[in-house]
Short mmCIF file of C-alpha atoms and ligand atoms in Angstrom, two decimals:
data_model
loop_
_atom_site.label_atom_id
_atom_site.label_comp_id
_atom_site.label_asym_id
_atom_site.label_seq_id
_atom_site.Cartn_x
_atom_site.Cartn_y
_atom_site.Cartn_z
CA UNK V 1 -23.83 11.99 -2.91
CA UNK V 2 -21.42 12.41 0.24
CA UNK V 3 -20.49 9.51 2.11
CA UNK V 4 -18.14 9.55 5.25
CA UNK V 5 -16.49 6.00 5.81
CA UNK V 6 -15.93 5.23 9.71
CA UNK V 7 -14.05 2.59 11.21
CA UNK V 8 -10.61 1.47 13.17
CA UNK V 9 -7.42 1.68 11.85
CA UNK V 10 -7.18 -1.32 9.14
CA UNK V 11 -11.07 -1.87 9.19
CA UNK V 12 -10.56 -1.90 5.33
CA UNK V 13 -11.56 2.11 4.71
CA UNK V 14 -8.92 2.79 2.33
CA UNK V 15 -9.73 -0.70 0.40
CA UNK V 16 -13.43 -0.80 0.20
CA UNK V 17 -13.36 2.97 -0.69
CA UNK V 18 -11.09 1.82 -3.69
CA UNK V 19 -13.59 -0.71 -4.58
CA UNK V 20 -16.61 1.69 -4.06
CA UNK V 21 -14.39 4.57 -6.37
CA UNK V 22 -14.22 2.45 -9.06
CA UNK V 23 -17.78 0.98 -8.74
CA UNK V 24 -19.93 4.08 -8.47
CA UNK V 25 -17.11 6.56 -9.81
CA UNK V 26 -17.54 8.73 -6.65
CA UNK V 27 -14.52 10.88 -5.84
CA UNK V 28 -12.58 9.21 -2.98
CA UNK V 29 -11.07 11.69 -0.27
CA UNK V 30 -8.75 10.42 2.22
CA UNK V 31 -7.33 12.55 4.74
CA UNK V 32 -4.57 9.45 5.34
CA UNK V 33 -3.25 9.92 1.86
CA UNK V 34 -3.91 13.78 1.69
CA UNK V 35 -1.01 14.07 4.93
CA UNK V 36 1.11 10.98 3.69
CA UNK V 37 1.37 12.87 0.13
CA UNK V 38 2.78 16.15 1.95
CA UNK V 39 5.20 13.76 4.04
CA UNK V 40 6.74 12.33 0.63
CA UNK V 41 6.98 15.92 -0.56
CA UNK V 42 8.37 17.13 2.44
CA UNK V 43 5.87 20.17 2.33
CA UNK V 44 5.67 22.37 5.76
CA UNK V 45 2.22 20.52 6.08
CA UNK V 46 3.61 16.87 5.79
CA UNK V 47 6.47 18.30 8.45
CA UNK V 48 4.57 18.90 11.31
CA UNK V 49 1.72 16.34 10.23
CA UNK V 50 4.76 13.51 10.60
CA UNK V 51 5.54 14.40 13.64
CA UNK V 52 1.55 13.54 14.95
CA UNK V 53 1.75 10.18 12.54
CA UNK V 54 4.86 8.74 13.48
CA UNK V 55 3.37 8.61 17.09
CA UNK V 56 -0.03 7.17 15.96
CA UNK V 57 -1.84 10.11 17.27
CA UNK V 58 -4.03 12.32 15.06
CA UNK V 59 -3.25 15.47 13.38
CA UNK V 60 -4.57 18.77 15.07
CA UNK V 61 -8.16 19.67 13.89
CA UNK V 62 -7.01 23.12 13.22
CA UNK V 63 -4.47 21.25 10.70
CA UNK V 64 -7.24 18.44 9.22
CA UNK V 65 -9.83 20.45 8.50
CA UNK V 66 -8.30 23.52 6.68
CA UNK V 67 -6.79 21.00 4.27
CA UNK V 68 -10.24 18.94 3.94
CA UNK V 69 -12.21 21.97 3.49
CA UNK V 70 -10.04 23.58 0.64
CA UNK V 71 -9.87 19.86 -0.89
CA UNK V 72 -13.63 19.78 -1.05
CA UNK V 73 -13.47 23.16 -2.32
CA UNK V 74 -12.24 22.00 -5.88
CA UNK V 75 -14.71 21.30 -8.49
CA UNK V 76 -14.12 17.94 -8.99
CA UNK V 77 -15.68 17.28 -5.68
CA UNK V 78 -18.65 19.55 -6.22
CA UNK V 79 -21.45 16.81 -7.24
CA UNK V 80 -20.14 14.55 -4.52
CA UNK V 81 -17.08 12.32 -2.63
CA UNK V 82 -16.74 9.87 -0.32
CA UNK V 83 -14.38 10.81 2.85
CA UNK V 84 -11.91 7.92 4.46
CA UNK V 85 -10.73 8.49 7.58
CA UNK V 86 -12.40 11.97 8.20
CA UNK V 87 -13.85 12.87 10.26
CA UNK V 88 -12.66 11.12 13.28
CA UNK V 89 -14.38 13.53 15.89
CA UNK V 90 -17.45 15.63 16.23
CA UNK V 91 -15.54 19.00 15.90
CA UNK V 92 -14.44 17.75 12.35
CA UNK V 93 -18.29 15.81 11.42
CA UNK V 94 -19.47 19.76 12.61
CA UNK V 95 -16.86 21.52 10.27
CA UNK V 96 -17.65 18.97 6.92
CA UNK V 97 -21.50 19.54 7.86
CA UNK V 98 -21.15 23.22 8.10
CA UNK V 99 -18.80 23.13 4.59
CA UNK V 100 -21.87 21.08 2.91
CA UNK V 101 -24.67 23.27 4.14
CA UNK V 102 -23.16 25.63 2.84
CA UNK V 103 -23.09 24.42 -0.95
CA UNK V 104 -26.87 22.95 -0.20
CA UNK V 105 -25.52 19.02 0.41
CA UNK V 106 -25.71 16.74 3.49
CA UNK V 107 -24.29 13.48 4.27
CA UNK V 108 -26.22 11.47 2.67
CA UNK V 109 -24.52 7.88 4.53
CA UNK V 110 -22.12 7.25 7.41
CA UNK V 111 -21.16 3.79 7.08
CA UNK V 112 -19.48 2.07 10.19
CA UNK V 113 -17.06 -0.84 9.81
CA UNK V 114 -16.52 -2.82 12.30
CA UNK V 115 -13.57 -5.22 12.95
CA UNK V 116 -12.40 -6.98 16.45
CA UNK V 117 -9.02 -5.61 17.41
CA UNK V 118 -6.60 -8.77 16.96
CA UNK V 119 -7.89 -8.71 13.35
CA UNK V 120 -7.40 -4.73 12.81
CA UNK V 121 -3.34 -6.05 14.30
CA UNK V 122 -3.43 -8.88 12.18
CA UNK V 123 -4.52 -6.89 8.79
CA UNK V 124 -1.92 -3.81 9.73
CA UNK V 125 1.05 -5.67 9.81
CA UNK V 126 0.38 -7.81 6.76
CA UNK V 127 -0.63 -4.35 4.50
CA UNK V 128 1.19 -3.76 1.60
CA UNK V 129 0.47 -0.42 -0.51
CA UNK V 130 1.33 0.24 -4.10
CA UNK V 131 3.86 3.58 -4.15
CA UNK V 132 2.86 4.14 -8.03
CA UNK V 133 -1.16 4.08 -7.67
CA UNK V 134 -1.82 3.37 -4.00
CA UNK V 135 -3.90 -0.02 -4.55
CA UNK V 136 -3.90 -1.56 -1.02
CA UNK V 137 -2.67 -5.12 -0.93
CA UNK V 138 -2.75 -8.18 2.47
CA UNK V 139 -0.09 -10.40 2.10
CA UNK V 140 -2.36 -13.32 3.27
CA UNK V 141 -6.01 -11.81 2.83
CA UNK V 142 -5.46 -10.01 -0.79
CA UNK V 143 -1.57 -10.96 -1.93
CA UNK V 144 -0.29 -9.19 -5.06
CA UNK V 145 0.27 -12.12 -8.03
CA UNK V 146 4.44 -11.41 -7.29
CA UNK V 147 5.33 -10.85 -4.34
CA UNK V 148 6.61 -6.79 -4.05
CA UNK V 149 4.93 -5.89 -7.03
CA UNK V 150 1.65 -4.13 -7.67
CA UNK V 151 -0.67 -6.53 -10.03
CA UNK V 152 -2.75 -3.01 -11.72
CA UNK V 153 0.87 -1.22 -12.69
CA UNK V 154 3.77 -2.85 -11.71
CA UNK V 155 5.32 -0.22 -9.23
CA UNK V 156 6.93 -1.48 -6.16
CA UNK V 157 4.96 -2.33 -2.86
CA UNK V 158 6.31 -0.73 0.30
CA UNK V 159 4.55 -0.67 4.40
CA UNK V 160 3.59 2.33 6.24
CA UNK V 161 6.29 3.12 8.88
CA UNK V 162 2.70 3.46 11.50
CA UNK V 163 1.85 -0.33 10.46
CA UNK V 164 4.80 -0.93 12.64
CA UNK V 165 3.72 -2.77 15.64
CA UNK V 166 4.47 -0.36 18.41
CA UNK V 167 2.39 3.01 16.49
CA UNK V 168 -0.73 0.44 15.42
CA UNK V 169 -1.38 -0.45 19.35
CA UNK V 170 -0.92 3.67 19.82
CA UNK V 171 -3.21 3.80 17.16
CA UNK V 172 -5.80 1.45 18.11
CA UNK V 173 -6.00 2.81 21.77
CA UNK V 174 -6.35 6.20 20.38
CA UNK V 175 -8.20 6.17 16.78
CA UNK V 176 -11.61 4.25 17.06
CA UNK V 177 -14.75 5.99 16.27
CA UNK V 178 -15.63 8.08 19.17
CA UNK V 179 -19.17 7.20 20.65
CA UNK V 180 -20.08 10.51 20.32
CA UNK V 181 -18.85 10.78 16.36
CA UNK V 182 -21.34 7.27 15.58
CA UNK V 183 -24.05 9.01 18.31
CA UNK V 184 -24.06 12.29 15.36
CA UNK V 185 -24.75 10.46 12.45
CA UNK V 186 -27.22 7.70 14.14
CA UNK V 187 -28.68 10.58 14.83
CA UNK V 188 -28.76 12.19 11.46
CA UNK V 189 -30.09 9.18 10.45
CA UNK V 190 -27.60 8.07 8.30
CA UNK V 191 -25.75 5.56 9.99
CA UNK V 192 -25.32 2.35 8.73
CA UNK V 193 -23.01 -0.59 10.36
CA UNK V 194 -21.73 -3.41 8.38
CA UNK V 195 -19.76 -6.13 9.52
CA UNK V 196 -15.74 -6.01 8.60
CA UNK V 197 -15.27 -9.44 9.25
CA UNK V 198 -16.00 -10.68 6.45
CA UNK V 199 -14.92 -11.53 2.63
CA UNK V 200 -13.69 -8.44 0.91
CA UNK V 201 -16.23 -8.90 -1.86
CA UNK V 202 -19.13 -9.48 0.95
CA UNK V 203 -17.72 -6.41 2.65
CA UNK V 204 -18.16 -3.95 -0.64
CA UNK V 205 -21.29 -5.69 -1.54
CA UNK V 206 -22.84 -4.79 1.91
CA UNK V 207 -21.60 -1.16 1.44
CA UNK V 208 -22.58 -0.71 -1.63
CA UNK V 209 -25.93 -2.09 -0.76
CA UNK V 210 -26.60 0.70 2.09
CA UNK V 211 -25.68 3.84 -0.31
CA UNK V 212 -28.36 2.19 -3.19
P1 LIG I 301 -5.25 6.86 7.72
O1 LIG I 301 -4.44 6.60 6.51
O2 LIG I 301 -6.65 7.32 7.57
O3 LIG I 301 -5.16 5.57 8.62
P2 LIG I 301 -6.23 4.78 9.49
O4 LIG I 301 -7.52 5.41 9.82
O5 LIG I 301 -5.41 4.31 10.63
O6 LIG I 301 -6.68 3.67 8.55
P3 LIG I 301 -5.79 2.74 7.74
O7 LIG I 301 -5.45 3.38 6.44
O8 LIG I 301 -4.63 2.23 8.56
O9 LIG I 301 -6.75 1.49 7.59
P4 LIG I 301 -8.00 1.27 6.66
O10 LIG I 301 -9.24 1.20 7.50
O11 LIG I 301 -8.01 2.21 5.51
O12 LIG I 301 -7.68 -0.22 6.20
P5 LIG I 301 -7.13 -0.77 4.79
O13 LIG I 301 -8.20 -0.69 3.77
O14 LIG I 301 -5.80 -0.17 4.47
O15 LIG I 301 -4.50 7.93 8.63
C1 LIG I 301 -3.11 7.85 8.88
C2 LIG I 301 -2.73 8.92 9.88
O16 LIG I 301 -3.05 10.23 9.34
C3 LIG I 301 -3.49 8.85 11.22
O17 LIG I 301 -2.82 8.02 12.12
C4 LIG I 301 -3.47 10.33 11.66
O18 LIG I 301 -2.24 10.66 12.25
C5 LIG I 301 -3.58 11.09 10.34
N1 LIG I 301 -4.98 11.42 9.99
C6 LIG I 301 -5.68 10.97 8.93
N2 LIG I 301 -6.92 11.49 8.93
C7 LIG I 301 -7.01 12.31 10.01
C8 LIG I 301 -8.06 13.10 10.55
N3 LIG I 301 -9.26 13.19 9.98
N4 LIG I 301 -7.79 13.81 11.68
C9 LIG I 301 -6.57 13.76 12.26
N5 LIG I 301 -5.56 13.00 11.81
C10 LIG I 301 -5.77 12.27 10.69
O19 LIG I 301 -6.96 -2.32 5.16
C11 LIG I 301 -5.91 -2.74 6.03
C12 LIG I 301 -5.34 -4.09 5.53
O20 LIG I 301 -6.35 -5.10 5.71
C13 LIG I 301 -4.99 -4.12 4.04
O21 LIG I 301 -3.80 -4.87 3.89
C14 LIG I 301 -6.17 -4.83 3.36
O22 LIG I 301 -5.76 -5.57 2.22
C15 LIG I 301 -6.67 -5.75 4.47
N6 LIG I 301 -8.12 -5.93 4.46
C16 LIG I 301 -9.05 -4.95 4.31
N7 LIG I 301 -10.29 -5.48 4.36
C17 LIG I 301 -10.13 -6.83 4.55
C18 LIG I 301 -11.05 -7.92 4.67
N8 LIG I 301 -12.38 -7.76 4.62
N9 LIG I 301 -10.55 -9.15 4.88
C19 LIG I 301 -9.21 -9.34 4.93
N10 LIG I 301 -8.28 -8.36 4.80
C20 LIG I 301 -8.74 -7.11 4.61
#
């Protein structure tokens, strides 16, 4: 099964796709984590993708897609994965529909979350991320047991230098869905919406309900 996961900045993606992971087992793919890894390792890659990140504006398609396409290209994403944060416009949604025609597979559901914008400011400044295994933590909504430390392994808890308030408004003006990105898959007929605004647990149990 292939799943694309669309939605503001801090609509939960990275969270519920977590939650879905380790639910269903599907392979979780996000293009966030794929350019954040190259920043840490100061590839040539991260370089020039830090330089479109730091500003809140997206990487160059050119850029996104090569790197999606040869991460779908490794056998452990062959019998299916579920994409965060790509693809964020048609050209992209065209390029991962192409890549899966090609191997015989679709995407099978597009679901939409959607979260009112002084939430999605709310929910970005308050994020705290595990640097050890990446679990995604709110210091109000979803607090860690100590503060700083991740509950699953212990490693330290650090912000994203875009959750700082100046890059998220650059980010919200210029990283919803596009109209014409949700107009592709309600056209595919795969398009689901669910309602962010809610309880993380009612959030994953809607999602998980639309890919059953
Ligand atoms: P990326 O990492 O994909 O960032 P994003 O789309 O801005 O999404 P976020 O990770 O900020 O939010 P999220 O929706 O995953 O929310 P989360 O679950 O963390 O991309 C980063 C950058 O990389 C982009 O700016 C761009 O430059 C580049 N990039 C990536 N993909 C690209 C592409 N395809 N093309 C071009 N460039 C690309 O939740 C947020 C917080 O809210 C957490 O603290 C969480 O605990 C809390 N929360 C979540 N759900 C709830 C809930 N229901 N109730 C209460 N709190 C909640």
């Amino acid at each position: 099964m292939f799943i694309v996961l669309l939605g503001p900045p801090g609509a939960g993606k990275g969270t519920q796709a977590q939650r879905i992971a380790e639910s269903t087992g599907l392979l979780h793919i996000s293009t966030g984590d794929m350019f954040r890894e190259n920043v840490r390792n100061e590839t040539e890659l991260g370089k020039v993708a830090k330089s479109y990140m730091d500003r809140g504006d997206l990487v160059p398609d050119e850029i996104t897609i090569k790197m999606l396409l040869e991460r779908i290209g490794r056998p452990d994403a062959a019998q299916g994965a579920m994409f965060d944060g790509f693809p964020r416009n048609v050209v992209q949604a065209e390029a991962l529909d192409t890549a899966l025609a090609g191997r015989g597979a679709k995407i099978d559901h597009a679901l939409l979350i959607s979260v009112p914008d002084e939430e999605l400011v709310a929910r970005l400044g308050g994020r705290w991320i595990c640097r050890q295994c990446g679990t995604l933590y709110h210091e109000r909504n979803d607090p860690p047991k100590q503060p700083g430390v991740c509950d699953k392994c212990g490693g330290e808890l650090y912000q994203r230098d875009d959750d700082r308030p100046e890059v998220v408004r650059t980010r919200l003006e210029k990283q919803k869905p596009p109209a014409d990105l949700i107009d592709h898959y309600r056209k595919h007929g795969v398009l689901t919406e669910i309602d962010g605004q809610r309880s993380l647990d009612d959030v994953t149990a809607s999602l998980l309900e639309a890919i059953r």
